[in-house]
Amino acid sequence: MTRLVFGERRLTVEDVAAAARGPVDTEVSTALCGRMHEARAVLDAHLAAGTPVYGLNTGLGGNIGHRIEADEAAVLQAELVMARVAGVGAALPVEVCRAVLFCRLAGLAQGGAGVSAPVYDLMARMLARDVVPVIPSRGSSGASDLVQTMSIAAVVIGEGEAYFEGRVVPAAEALAGAGLEPQRLAPKDGLSVGSASSVTAATGALAIAALDDLAAMHVAVAALACQGLGASPHIFDADVAAARPAARQVEAAALFRAALDASDYFTRTPEKVQDAISFRALPQVTGTLLGALEAARREIEIELNAAADNPLVIDGAVRPSANFLTASIALGFDTLAIAVAQLATASVQRSIKLMTGRLSGLANYLSPVGGASAGFVPMQKSLAALHAEIRLKATPASLDAMVVSEMVEDIGTNATLAISKLAEQLEPLRWLVAIEALLAAQAVDLRRGIEPVRLSGLTAHIYDSVRSAAPVLDRDRATGPDAAAVHRALQDAATIAKVRSLLG
């Protein structure tokens, strides 16, 4: 079981990805534990004094003007929670829900919510014993994920459903099976647990981790495509990239040099003065993706390590806060989705160029048969369909939101939508990368019939992965199954790990 102490270091996207995979034993550092206790004491003092505090002794949203007496504040918590379990749609997968629970624990540990110790401790034990609240996939407008994360608070009081031992069961049954008991919520505990952007943080972190792996695979496959085409090696020159060091293109050029290290690529004389832009601009397009990925990661990791609560208990006082508004995250993921679309366009064009004999110097459609042979050209229809899907998901989600909650919540960011559509781009992009790999390997085989080609360690690994899944095309046959086999081979965890290792 993974063990992590909140407060020992900054949390990362990788921590969330690890938490998604299985139970996590978490603790809270001494400093953060002290901050949490102090925050709870501040809330208790405000309650005793009758000082109005949102969600502690007032209604929520449009009911903010309704005052709740101190002796009723705890009694009404369960009703407050259940009334706001309003998310809809299919449940998020257990891995995602586990990550959401982890993210909410991380946020509460910062001490800004003033959650009571028994409630926090139960949530921590739930994560450690793998009692995972079932969270619906829809309901957030990007001004906190309240109606989704209230499903966590529901399980705390023994309501709702939870993933447990491979099944979805009633929350009370899951808690009992893990040797746990529901907790009675203290005043404001319902809001403390539920009012957060934990779905945003978790789904964002998981999307970044997945795209990070896919970006590495893209570099390896595109490098093999360069060798198959016989593209000019000068496109990766360090001084060329540094002449206009935009958006991580210097680092991207260095990655491609590493990917092609120890091959004969850089010693070859280019056959053409220059190549199509989809090859020539690999540092620029890849660098743009890396820059957008870095920006989205930064915003998610800020969220993971922040007290984004409203109201916020800080420096012995309670202050209204809008730290739940995730505009920077929404913009980061909208931008990243557009960068993915740019990368996809270039991948499709490289695949088409590899099939075009007058540009590659190889057999047309990469078919050694010639004549009426279709070779790989029918695959261009699948490439176009995959690209259209990716392009559709690049449409920004952060441009508008509905006014809700009696005009109080009058702006939103649609951050969860920005993240989910980015995540939906990844599978068609994996297919594009797999098809490019299949074509690149065929191009290398055909080029070796003309001249020697020495691959690098990384491009040889990709070539071998392709050929272990699909043999060289020497006659017309169904190429869809070949692409599917390569897709599976490149998504193997060991293959991805090897690619990342070889890229350094």
Short mmCIF file of C-alpha atoms in Angstrom, two decimals:
data_model
loop_
_atom_site.label_atom_id
_atom_site.label_comp_id
_atom_site.label_asym_id
_atom_site.label_seq_id
_atom_site.Cartn_x
_atom_site.Cartn_y
_atom_site.Cartn_z
CA MET A 1 0.00 0.00 0.00
CA THR A 2 1.22 3.49 -0.85
CA ARG A 3 1.94 5.72 2.15
CA LEU A 4 1.99 9.52 2.04
CA VAL A 5 2.24 12.27 4.64
CA PHE A 6 0.41 15.46 3.68
CA GLY A 7 2.61 18.46 4.41
CA GLU A 8 6.00 16.77 4.02
CA ARG A 9 6.36 17.97 0.41
CA ARG A 10 4.32 19.41 -2.43
CA LEU A 11 1.91 16.98 -4.06
CA THR A 12 2.29 16.23 -7.76
CA VAL A 13 0.25 14.83 -10.61
CA GLU A 14 2.14 11.57 -10.13
CA ASP A 15 0.89 11.32 -6.53
CA VAL A 16 -2.70 11.46 -7.77
CA ALA A 17 -1.99 8.87 -10.46
CA ALA A 18 -0.48 6.57 -7.82
CA ALA A 19 -3.46 7.11 -5.51
CA ALA A 20 -5.87 6.20 -8.30
CA ARG A 21 -4.31 2.75 -8.63
CA GLY A 22 -5.05 1.48 -5.14
CA PRO A 23 -5.49 2.17 -1.42
CA VAL A 24 -3.32 4.88 0.13
CA ASP A 25 -2.33 5.18 3.79
CA THR A 26 -2.21 8.92 4.48
CA GLU A 27 -1.13 10.92 7.49
CA VAL A 28 -0.99 14.64 8.19
CA SER A 29 2.22 16.39 9.22
CA THR A 30 2.44 17.89 12.69
CA ALA A 31 2.31 21.42 11.29
CA LEU A 32 -0.79 20.79 9.18
CA CYS A 33 -2.45 18.84 11.95
CA GLY A 34 -2.05 21.84 14.24
CA ARG A 35 -3.48 24.13 11.57
CA MET A 36 -6.52 21.86 11.16
CA HIS A 37 -7.25 21.85 14.91
CA GLU A 38 -6.86 25.62 15.12
CA ALA A 39 -9.25 26.13 12.23
CA ARG A 40 -11.88 23.93 13.87
CA ALA A 41 -11.51 25.88 17.10
CA VAL A 42 -12.09 29.13 15.20
CA LEU A 43 -15.35 27.78 13.76
CA ASP A 44 -16.51 26.50 17.13
CA ALA A 45 -15.84 29.92 18.67
CA HIS A 46 -17.83 31.68 15.92
CA LEU A 47 -20.70 29.25 16.41
CA ALA A 48 -20.76 29.81 20.17
CA ALA A 49 -20.66 33.57 19.72
CA GLY A 50 -23.42 33.54 17.11
CA THR A 51 -21.19 35.20 14.51
CA PRO A 52 -22.63 34.54 11.04
CA VAL A 53 -20.42 32.19 9.00
CA TYR A 54 -21.52 30.82 5.65
CA GLY A 55 -22.43 27.13 5.94
CA LEU A 56 -21.75 27.06 9.68
CA ASN A 57 -24.87 28.80 10.93
CA THR A 58 -26.40 30.06 7.67
CA GLY A 59 -28.12 28.44 4.72
CA LEU A 60 -26.26 27.90 1.45
CA GLY A 61 -26.53 29.62 -1.93
CA GLY A 62 -29.79 31.49 -2.27
CA ASN A 63 -30.62 30.60 1.36
CA ILE A 64 -27.64 32.51 2.71
CA GLY A 65 -29.96 34.89 4.59
CA HIS A 66 -31.43 32.07 6.69
CA ARG A 67 -29.79 31.84 10.12
CA ILE A 68 -29.42 28.50 11.87
CA GLU A 69 -29.34 28.37 15.66
CA ALA A 70 -26.28 26.79 17.28
CA ASP A 71 -28.26 23.85 18.67
CA GLU A 72 -29.61 23.07 15.19
CA ALA A 73 -26.38 23.47 13.20
CA ALA A 74 -25.18 19.89 13.66
CA VAL A 75 -28.64 18.37 13.30
CA LEU A 76 -29.18 19.94 9.88
CA GLN A 77 -25.85 18.80 8.41
CA ALA A 78 -27.10 15.47 7.08
CA GLU A 79 -30.04 17.18 5.39
CA LEU A 80 -27.73 19.82 3.94
CA VAL A 81 -25.53 17.09 2.44
CA MET A 82 -28.25 14.86 1.03
CA ALA A 83 -30.11 17.79 -0.53
CA ARG A 84 -26.98 18.55 -2.53
CA VAL A 85 -26.16 15.07 -3.77
CA ALA A 86 -27.40 16.24 -7.15
CA GLY A 87 -24.77 15.03 -9.60
CA VAL A 88 -26.05 13.00 -12.54
CA GLY A 89 -24.81 10.70 -15.26
CA ALA A 90 -22.79 7.51 -15.19
CA ALA A 91 -20.52 7.00 -12.21
CA LEU A 92 -16.89 7.93 -12.62
CA PRO A 93 -14.64 4.83 -12.70
CA VAL A 94 -13.40 3.59 -9.32
CA GLU A 95 -9.85 4.77 -10.09
CA VAL A 96 -11.07 8.30 -10.68
CA CYS A 97 -13.30 8.29 -7.59
CA ARG A 98 -10.37 7.06 -5.51
CA ALA A 99 -8.28 9.93 -6.84
CA VAL A 100 -11.06 12.40 -5.99
CA LEU A 101 -11.16 11.15 -2.38
CA PHE A 102 -7.38 11.51 -2.20
CA CYS A 103 -7.53 15.07 -3.55
CA ARG A 104 -10.23 16.08 -1.08
CA LEU A 105 -8.19 14.74 1.82
CA ALA A 106 -5.19 16.69 0.55
CA GLY A 107 -7.26 19.89 0.41
CA LEU A 108 -8.82 19.43 3.85
CA ALA A 109 -5.37 18.80 5.33
CA GLN A 110 -4.41 22.38 4.48
CA GLY A 111 -6.64 23.56 7.33
CA GLY A 112 -8.72 26.09 5.46
CA ALA A 113 -12.03 24.27 5.84
CA GLY A 114 -12.05 23.61 9.59
CA VAL A 115 -13.36 20.07 9.13
CA SER A 116 -13.81 18.12 12.36
CA ALA A 117 -11.14 15.54 13.20
CA PRO A 118 -13.50 12.50 13.36
CA VAL A 119 -14.82 13.19 9.87
CA TYR A 120 -11.36 13.67 8.41
CA ASP A 121 -10.07 10.55 10.13
CA LEU A 122 -12.92 8.46 8.71
CA MET A 123 -12.23 9.72 5.20
CA ALA A 124 -8.56 8.84 5.60
CA ARG A 125 -9.45 5.33 6.78
CA MET A 126 -11.86 4.98 3.85
CA LEU A 127 -9.00 5.68 1.45
CA ALA A 128 -6.69 3.27 3.25
CA ARG A 129 -9.30 0.47 3.32
CA ASP A 130 -10.53 1.18 -0.20
CA VAL A 131 -14.05 2.30 0.57
CA VAL A 132 -14.46 4.61 -2.42
CA PRO A 133 -17.52 6.87 -2.75
CA VAL A 134 -19.36 6.49 -6.06
CA ILE A 135 -19.31 9.92 -7.70
CA PRO A 136 -21.48 10.84 -10.71
CA SER A 137 -19.69 12.12 -13.80
CA ARG A 138 -21.71 15.30 -14.35
CA GLY A 139 -22.77 18.25 -12.23
CA SER A 140 -19.94 20.79 -12.00
CA SER A 141 -20.03 24.21 -13.64
CA GLY A 142 -16.48 24.97 -12.53
CA ALA A 143 -17.45 27.01 -9.46
CA SER A 144 -16.53 24.08 -7.17
CA ASP A 145 -17.67 20.51 -7.84
CA LEU A 146 -20.12 20.61 -4.93
CA VAL A 147 -22.97 18.44 -6.20
CA GLN A 148 -20.48 15.74 -7.19
CA THR A 149 -18.21 15.84 -4.13
CA MET A 150 -21.21 15.82 -1.79
CA SER A 151 -21.31 12.11 -2.66
CA ILE A 152 -18.18 11.78 -0.49
CA ALA A 153 -19.93 13.49 2.43
CA ALA A 154 -22.92 11.17 1.92
CA VAL A 155 -20.77 8.07 2.38
CA VAL A 156 -19.26 9.59 5.53
CA ILE A 157 -22.74 9.56 7.10
CA GLY A 158 -23.52 6.10 5.74
CA GLU A 159 -25.65 7.21 2.78
CA GLY A 160 -25.19 6.81 -0.96
CA GLU A 161 -23.05 4.11 -2.56
CA ALA A 162 -19.41 3.07 -2.52
CA TYR A 163 -17.05 0.88 -4.49
CA PHE A 164 -15.89 -1.90 -2.17
CA GLU A 165 -14.16 -5.19 -2.95
CA GLY A 166 -14.91 -4.91 -6.64
CA ARG A 167 -18.62 -4.10 -6.28
CA VAL A 168 -20.88 -1.08 -5.88
CA VAL A 169 -22.71 -1.47 -2.57
CA PRO A 170 -24.67 0.77 -0.18
CA ALA A 171 -22.32 3.02 1.75
CA ALA A 172 -23.33 1.59 5.14
CA GLU A 173 -22.51 -1.92 3.91
CA ALA A 174 -19.13 -0.84 2.55
CA LEU A 175 -18.18 0.93 5.79
CA ALA A 176 -19.23 -2.06 7.88
CA GLY A 177 -17.30 -4.42 5.61
CA ALA A 178 -14.17 -2.36 6.17
CA GLY A 179 -14.69 -2.23 9.92
CA LEU A 180 -15.70 1.45 9.87
CA GLU A 181 -18.70 3.34 11.20
CA PRO A 182 -20.49 6.40 9.80
CA GLN A 183 -19.77 9.72 11.47
CA ARG A 184 -22.11 12.43 12.70
CA LEU A 185 -21.19 15.68 10.99
CA ALA A 186 -20.21 18.68 13.08
CA PRO A 187 -21.49 22.12 12.03
CA LYS A 188 -20.12 23.06 8.56
CA ASP A 189 -18.63 19.58 7.98
CA GLY A 190 -20.96 18.95 5.06
CA LEU A 191 -19.84 22.11 3.28
CA SER A 192 -16.22 21.48 4.25
CA VAL A 193 -16.19 18.07 2.61
CA GLY A 194 -18.38 18.87 -0.37
CA SER A 195 -17.43 22.38 -1.44
CA ALA A 196 -14.24 21.72 -3.37
CA SER A 197 -12.81 21.25 -6.85
CA SER A 198 -11.57 17.75 -6.10
CA VAL A 199 -13.16 16.20 -9.19
CA THR A 200 -11.45 18.87 -11.26
CA ALA A 201 -8.09 18.25 -9.58
CA ALA A 202 -8.30 14.47 -9.82
CA THR A 203 -9.50 14.20 -13.41
CA GLY A 204 -7.05 16.91 -14.46
CA ALA A 205 -4.12 15.14 -12.85
CA LEU A 206 -5.01 11.80 -14.42
CA ALA A 207 -5.42 13.38 -17.87
CA ILE A 208 -2.02 15.06 -17.58
CA ALA A 209 -0.33 11.82 -16.50
CA ALA A 210 -1.86 9.96 -19.45
CA LEU A 211 -0.94 12.67 -21.96
CA ASP A 212 2.59 12.85 -20.58
CA ASP A 213 3.07 9.17 -21.49
CA LEU A 214 1.45 9.70 -24.88
CA ALA A 215 3.70 12.68 -25.63
CA ALA A 216 6.76 10.50 -25.02
CA MET A 217 5.38 7.83 -27.36
CA HIS A 218 4.68 10.50 -29.98
CA VAL A 219 8.33 11.60 -29.92
CA ALA A 220 9.56 8.03 -30.38
CA VAL A 221 7.14 7.25 -33.22
CA ALA A 222 7.70 10.54 -35.03
CA ALA A 223 11.46 9.92 -34.84
CA LEU A 224 10.95 6.55 -36.54
CA ALA A 225 8.79 8.27 -39.16
CA CYS A 226 11.65 10.69 -39.85
CA GLN A 227 13.96 7.75 -40.51
CA GLY A 228 11.36 6.09 -42.72
CA LEU A 229 10.89 9.22 -44.80
CA GLY A 230 14.57 10.13 -44.84
CA ALA A 231 13.72 13.59 -43.51
CA SER A 232 16.37 16.25 -43.09
CA PRO A 233 18.26 15.90 -39.78
CA HIS A 234 18.80 19.68 -39.61
CA ILE A 235 15.26 20.26 -38.33
CA PHE A 236 16.50 19.17 -34.90
CA ASP A 237 19.68 21.27 -34.82
CA ALA A 238 20.09 22.96 -31.45
CA ASP A 239 21.08 26.32 -32.97
CA VAL A 240 18.07 26.30 -35.30
CA ALA A 241 15.67 25.69 -32.40
CA ALA A 242 17.41 28.31 -30.25
CA ALA A 243 17.12 30.96 -32.97
CA ARG A 244 13.51 31.43 -31.86
CA PRO A 245 13.19 29.59 -28.53
CA ALA A 246 9.41 29.54 -28.34
CA ALA A 247 7.19 27.26 -26.28
CA ARG A 248 9.60 24.47 -25.27
CA GLN A 249 10.79 23.90 -28.84
CA VAL A 250 14.43 23.89 -27.69
CA GLU A 251 13.65 21.06 -25.28
CA ALA A 252 11.57 19.29 -27.94
CA ALA A 253 14.44 19.40 -30.44
CA ALA A 254 16.71 17.95 -27.76
CA LEU A 255 14.22 15.14 -27.16
CA PHE A 256 14.28 14.22 -30.84
CA ARG A 257 18.07 14.31 -30.89
CA ALA A 258 18.04 11.93 -27.93
CA ALA A 259 15.44 9.73 -29.63
CA LEU A 260 17.65 9.41 -32.72
CA ASP A 261 20.99 9.15 -30.92
CA ALA A 262 23.32 6.39 -32.17
CA SER A 263 21.36 5.98 -35.40
CA ASP A 264 22.75 6.95 -38.79
CA TYR A 265 20.12 9.69 -39.11
CA PHE A 266 22.40 12.64 -38.42
CA THR A 267 25.16 11.44 -40.76
CA ARG A 268 22.92 11.06 -43.80
CA THR A 269 22.75 13.59 -46.61
CA PRO A 270 19.17 14.81 -47.08
CA GLU A 271 17.68 13.99 -50.48
CA LYS A 272 15.44 17.08 -50.46
CA VAL A 273 16.15 20.73 -49.72
CA GLN A 274 13.38 20.67 -47.13
CA ASP A 275 10.48 18.49 -46.05
CA ALA A 276 6.77 19.07 -45.53
CA ILE A 277 6.01 21.23 -42.50
CA SER A 278 4.51 18.29 -40.58
CA PHE A 279 8.06 16.87 -40.43
CA ARG A 280 10.00 20.11 -40.44
CA ALA A 281 8.00 21.61 -37.56
CA LEU A 282 8.24 18.66 -35.19
CA PRO A 283 10.16 20.72 -32.59
CA GLN A 284 7.66 23.58 -32.84
CA VAL A 285 4.49 21.46 -32.67
CA THR A 286 5.85 19.15 -29.99
CA GLY A 287 7.23 22.07 -28.01
CA THR A 288 3.85 23.77 -28.07
CA LEU A 289 2.25 20.64 -26.63
CA LEU A 290 4.93 20.36 -23.94
CA GLY A 291 4.47 24.01 -23.00
CA ALA A 292 0.69 23.65 -22.74
CA LEU A 293 1.11 20.43 -20.77
CA GLU A 294 3.49 22.18 -18.38
CA ALA A 295 1.03 25.06 -17.86
CA ALA A 296 -1.91 22.74 -17.17
CA ARG A 297 0.22 20.67 -14.77
CA ARG A 298 1.23 23.83 -12.90
CA GLU A 299 -2.39 24.85 -12.34
CA ILE A 300 -3.45 21.37 -11.21
CA GLU A 301 -0.54 21.11 -8.79
CA ILE A 302 -1.40 24.53 -7.35
CA GLU A 303 -4.91 23.16 -6.70
CA LEU A 304 -3.55 19.98 -5.11
CA ASN A 305 -1.53 21.97 -2.58
CA ALA A 306 -4.03 24.75 -1.87
CA ALA A 307 -6.72 25.66 0.64
CA ALA A 308 -9.46 26.48 -1.84
CA ASP A 309 -12.30 26.54 0.68
CA ASN A 310 -15.19 28.97 1.05
CA PRO A 311 -15.42 30.35 3.61
CA LEU A 312 -11.70 30.14 4.34
CA VAL A 313 -10.39 29.86 7.89
CA ILE A 314 -7.11 31.77 7.86
CA ASP A 315 -4.99 33.49 10.51
CA GLY A 316 -7.60 32.94 13.19
CA ALA A 317 -10.41 34.50 11.14
CA VAL A 318 -13.05 33.36 8.66
CA ARG A 319 -13.06 35.07 5.28
CA PRO A 320 -15.24 34.73 2.17
CA SER A 321 -13.26 33.27 -0.71
CA ALA A 322 -13.64 32.54 -4.40
CA ASN A 323 -10.66 30.20 -4.55
CA PHE A 324 -13.07 27.52 -5.72
CA LEU A 325 -13.33 29.21 -9.14
CA THR A 326 -11.05 27.23 -11.45
CA ALA A 327 -10.69 29.62 -14.38
CA SER A 328 -6.95 29.07 -14.74
CA ILE A 329 -7.43 25.30 -14.86
CA ALA A 330 -10.20 25.56 -17.46
CA LEU A 331 -8.10 27.84 -19.64
CA GLY A 332 -5.08 25.58 -19.25
CA PHE A 333 -6.98 22.53 -20.44
CA ASP A 334 -8.75 24.34 -23.25
CA THR A 335 -5.33 25.46 -24.48
CA LEU A 336 -3.94 21.95 -24.07
CA ALA A 337 -6.80 20.50 -26.12
CA ILE A 338 -5.98 22.88 -28.96
CA ALA A 339 -2.31 21.89 -28.76
CA VAL A 340 -3.34 18.23 -28.97
CA ALA A 341 -5.34 19.01 -32.10
CA GLN A 342 -2.28 20.66 -33.66
CA LEU A 343 -0.19 17.60 -32.82
CA ALA A 344 -2.87 15.31 -34.29
CA THR A 345 -3.00 17.29 -37.54
CA ALA A 346 0.75 16.97 -37.97
CA SER A 347 0.64 13.23 -37.23
CA VAL A 348 -2.03 12.66 -39.88
CA GLN A 349 -0.05 14.65 -42.42
CA ARG A 350 3.15 12.72 -41.68
CA SER A 351 1.25 9.46 -42.18
CA ILE A 352 -0.12 10.68 -45.52
CA LYS A 353 3.33 11.86 -46.65
CA LEU A 354 4.80 8.44 -45.85
CA MET A 355 2.19 6.92 -48.19
CA THR A 356 2.85 9.41 -51.02
CA GLY A 357 5.53 7.94 -53.22
CA ARG A 358 6.50 11.16 -55.03
CA LEU A 359 7.33 12.74 -51.65
CA SER A 360 8.86 9.77 -49.84
CA GLY A 361 10.80 8.19 -52.70
CA LEU A 362 9.23 4.88 -51.66
CA ALA A 363 6.53 2.71 -53.21
CA ASN A 364 3.20 4.49 -53.48
CA TYR A 365 0.86 3.78 -50.55
CA LEU A 366 3.84 1.93 -49.00
CA SER A 367 2.86 -1.13 -51.05
CA PRO A 368 5.71 -3.07 -52.68
CA VAL A 369 3.17 -4.75 -54.97
CA GLY A 370 2.53 -1.69 -57.15
CA GLY A 371 -0.07 -1.53 -59.88
CA ALA A 372 -3.62 -1.44 -58.52
CA SER A 373 -2.52 -2.32 -54.99
CA ALA A 374 -4.25 -0.21 -52.32
CA GLY A 375 -1.54 -0.75 -49.74
CA PHE A 376 -2.24 1.48 -46.76
CA VAL A 377 -4.16 4.23 -48.59
CA PRO A 378 -7.62 3.14 -47.29
CA MET A 379 -6.27 3.88 -43.80
CA GLN A 380 -6.38 7.58 -44.69
CA LYS A 381 -10.14 7.49 -44.13
CA SER A 382 -9.63 6.28 -40.56
CA LEU A 383 -6.98 8.94 -40.07
CA ALA A 384 -9.43 11.62 -41.19
CA ALA A 385 -12.16 10.29 -38.88
CA LEU A 386 -9.86 10.19 -35.85
CA HIS A 387 -8.61 13.67 -36.60
CA ALA A 388 -12.15 15.04 -36.87
CA GLU A 389 -12.96 13.61 -33.45
CA ILE A 390 -9.91 15.23 -31.90
CA ARG A 391 -10.59 18.55 -33.60
CA LEU A 392 -14.18 18.56 -32.32
CA LYS A 393 -12.96 18.09 -28.75
CA ALA A 394 -10.64 21.10 -29.14
CA THR A 395 -13.60 23.50 -28.97
CA PRO A 396 -13.15 25.65 -25.82
CA ALA A 397 -15.43 24.88 -22.88
CA SER A 398 -14.50 27.85 -20.70
CA LEU A 399 -16.23 30.60 -22.65
CA ASP A 400 -19.59 30.62 -20.89
CA ALA A 401 -21.63 29.26 -18.01
CA MET A 402 -25.20 29.47 -16.76
CA VAL A 403 -26.28 31.69 -13.87
CA VAL A 404 -27.55 29.50 -11.01
CA SER A 405 -28.33 29.57 -7.27
CA GLU A 406 -30.55 32.64 -7.13
CA MET A 407 -28.09 34.76 -9.16
CA VAL A 408 -25.32 34.14 -6.60
CA GLU A 409 -23.25 31.83 -8.81
CA ASP A 410 -23.28 34.06 -11.85
CA ILE A 411 -20.05 32.90 -13.48
CA GLY A 412 -18.42 29.53 -13.93
CA THR A 413 -15.52 27.96 -15.78
CA ASN A 414 -16.72 24.54 -16.96
CA ALA A 415 -13.33 23.22 -15.87
CA THR A 416 -14.47 19.61 -15.56
CA LEU A 417 -15.83 19.78 -19.11
CA ALA A 418 -12.57 21.26 -20.38
CA ILE A 419 -10.72 18.37 -18.73
CA SER A 420 -13.11 15.62 -19.83
CA LYS A 421 -13.01 16.62 -23.48
CA LEU A 422 -9.21 16.75 -23.35
CA ALA A 423 -9.25 13.24 -21.87
CA GLU A 424 -11.57 12.14 -24.68
CA GLN A 425 -9.00 13.31 -27.24
CA LEU A 426 -6.39 10.90 -25.95
CA GLU A 427 -7.79 7.63 -27.26
CA PRO A 428 -8.13 8.81 -30.90
CA LEU A 429 -4.66 10.35 -30.56
CA ARG A 430 -3.29 6.98 -29.41
CA TRP A 431 -4.76 5.50 -32.58
CA LEU A 432 -3.12 8.17 -34.73
CA VAL A 433 0.25 7.49 -33.09
CA ALA A 434 -0.21 3.73 -33.57
CA ILE A 435 -1.06 4.15 -37.26
CA GLU A 436 1.91 6.47 -37.76
CA ALA A 437 4.12 3.83 -36.12
CA LEU A 438 2.75 1.11 -38.40
CA LEU A 439 3.43 3.23 -41.48
CA ALA A 440 6.85 4.35 -40.25
CA ALA A 441 7.96 0.74 -39.74
CA GLN A 442 6.76 -0.14 -43.26
CA ALA A 443 8.65 2.85 -44.64
CA VAL A 444 11.84 1.75 -42.88
CA ASP A 445 11.47 -1.75 -44.37
CA LEU A 446 11.02 -0.33 -47.87
CA ARG A 447 13.89 2.13 -47.46
CA ARG A 448 16.18 -0.69 -46.39
CA GLY A 449 15.51 -2.20 -49.80
CA ILE A 450 17.17 0.93 -51.25
CA GLU A 451 19.91 1.77 -48.74
CA PRO A 452 21.12 0.78 -45.27
CA VAL A 453 19.22 2.29 -42.33
CA ARG A 454 20.59 2.05 -38.79
CA LEU A 455 17.97 2.77 -36.14
CA SER A 456 18.61 4.23 -32.72
CA GLY A 457 17.93 2.30 -29.54
CA LEU A 458 14.56 4.03 -29.17
CA THR A 459 13.41 3.83 -32.78
CA ALA A 460 14.53 0.19 -32.91
CA HIS A 461 12.37 -0.45 -29.84
CA ILE A 462 9.36 1.11 -31.57
CA TYR A 463 10.10 -0.78 -34.80
CA ASP A 464 10.39 -4.09 -32.92
CA SER A 465 7.16 -3.37 -31.02
CA VAL A 466 5.38 -2.78 -34.34
CA ARG A 467 6.80 -5.87 -35.98
CA SER A 468 5.95 -8.03 -32.97
CA ALA A 469 2.33 -7.01 -33.56
CA ALA A 470 2.07 -6.77 -37.35
CA PRO A 471 4.27 -8.24 -40.11
CA VAL A 472 5.53 -6.22 -43.04
CA LEU A 473 2.86 -5.56 -45.69
CA ASP A 474 3.86 -7.56 -48.78
CA ARG A 475 0.39 -7.89 -50.32
CA ASP A 476 -2.99 -6.21 -49.88
CA ARG A 477 -4.69 -7.30 -46.66
CA ALA A 478 -6.86 -5.88 -43.91
CA THR A 479 -4.81 -3.14 -42.26
CA GLY A 480 -7.33 -2.25 -39.53
CA PRO A 481 -6.42 -5.34 -37.49
CA ASP A 482 -2.72 -4.50 -37.92
CA ALA A 483 -3.35 -1.01 -36.56
CA ALA A 484 -5.29 -2.47 -33.63
CA ALA A 485 -2.46 -4.85 -32.78
CA VAL A 486 0.09 -2.03 -32.89
CA HIS A 487 -2.22 0.14 -30.76
CA ARG A 488 -2.25 -2.59 -28.09
CA ALA A 489 1.50 -3.08 -28.28
CA LEU A 490 2.31 0.61 -27.85
CA GLN A 491 -0.08 0.98 -24.90
CA ASP A 492 1.57 -1.83 -22.97
CA ALA A 493 2.87 -0.43 -19.68
CA ALA A 494 6.31 -2.00 -20.15
CA THR A 495 6.61 -0.50 -23.64
CA ILE A 496 5.72 2.98 -22.36
CA ALA A 497 8.19 2.63 -19.47
CA LYS A 498 10.95 1.58 -21.89
CA VAL A 499 10.24 4.57 -24.15
CA ARG A 500 10.41 6.98 -21.22
CA SER A 501 13.61 5.37 -20.01
CA LEU A 502 15.30 5.58 -23.41
CA LEU A 503 14.24 9.22 -23.77
CA GLY A 504 15.78 9.98 -20.40
#
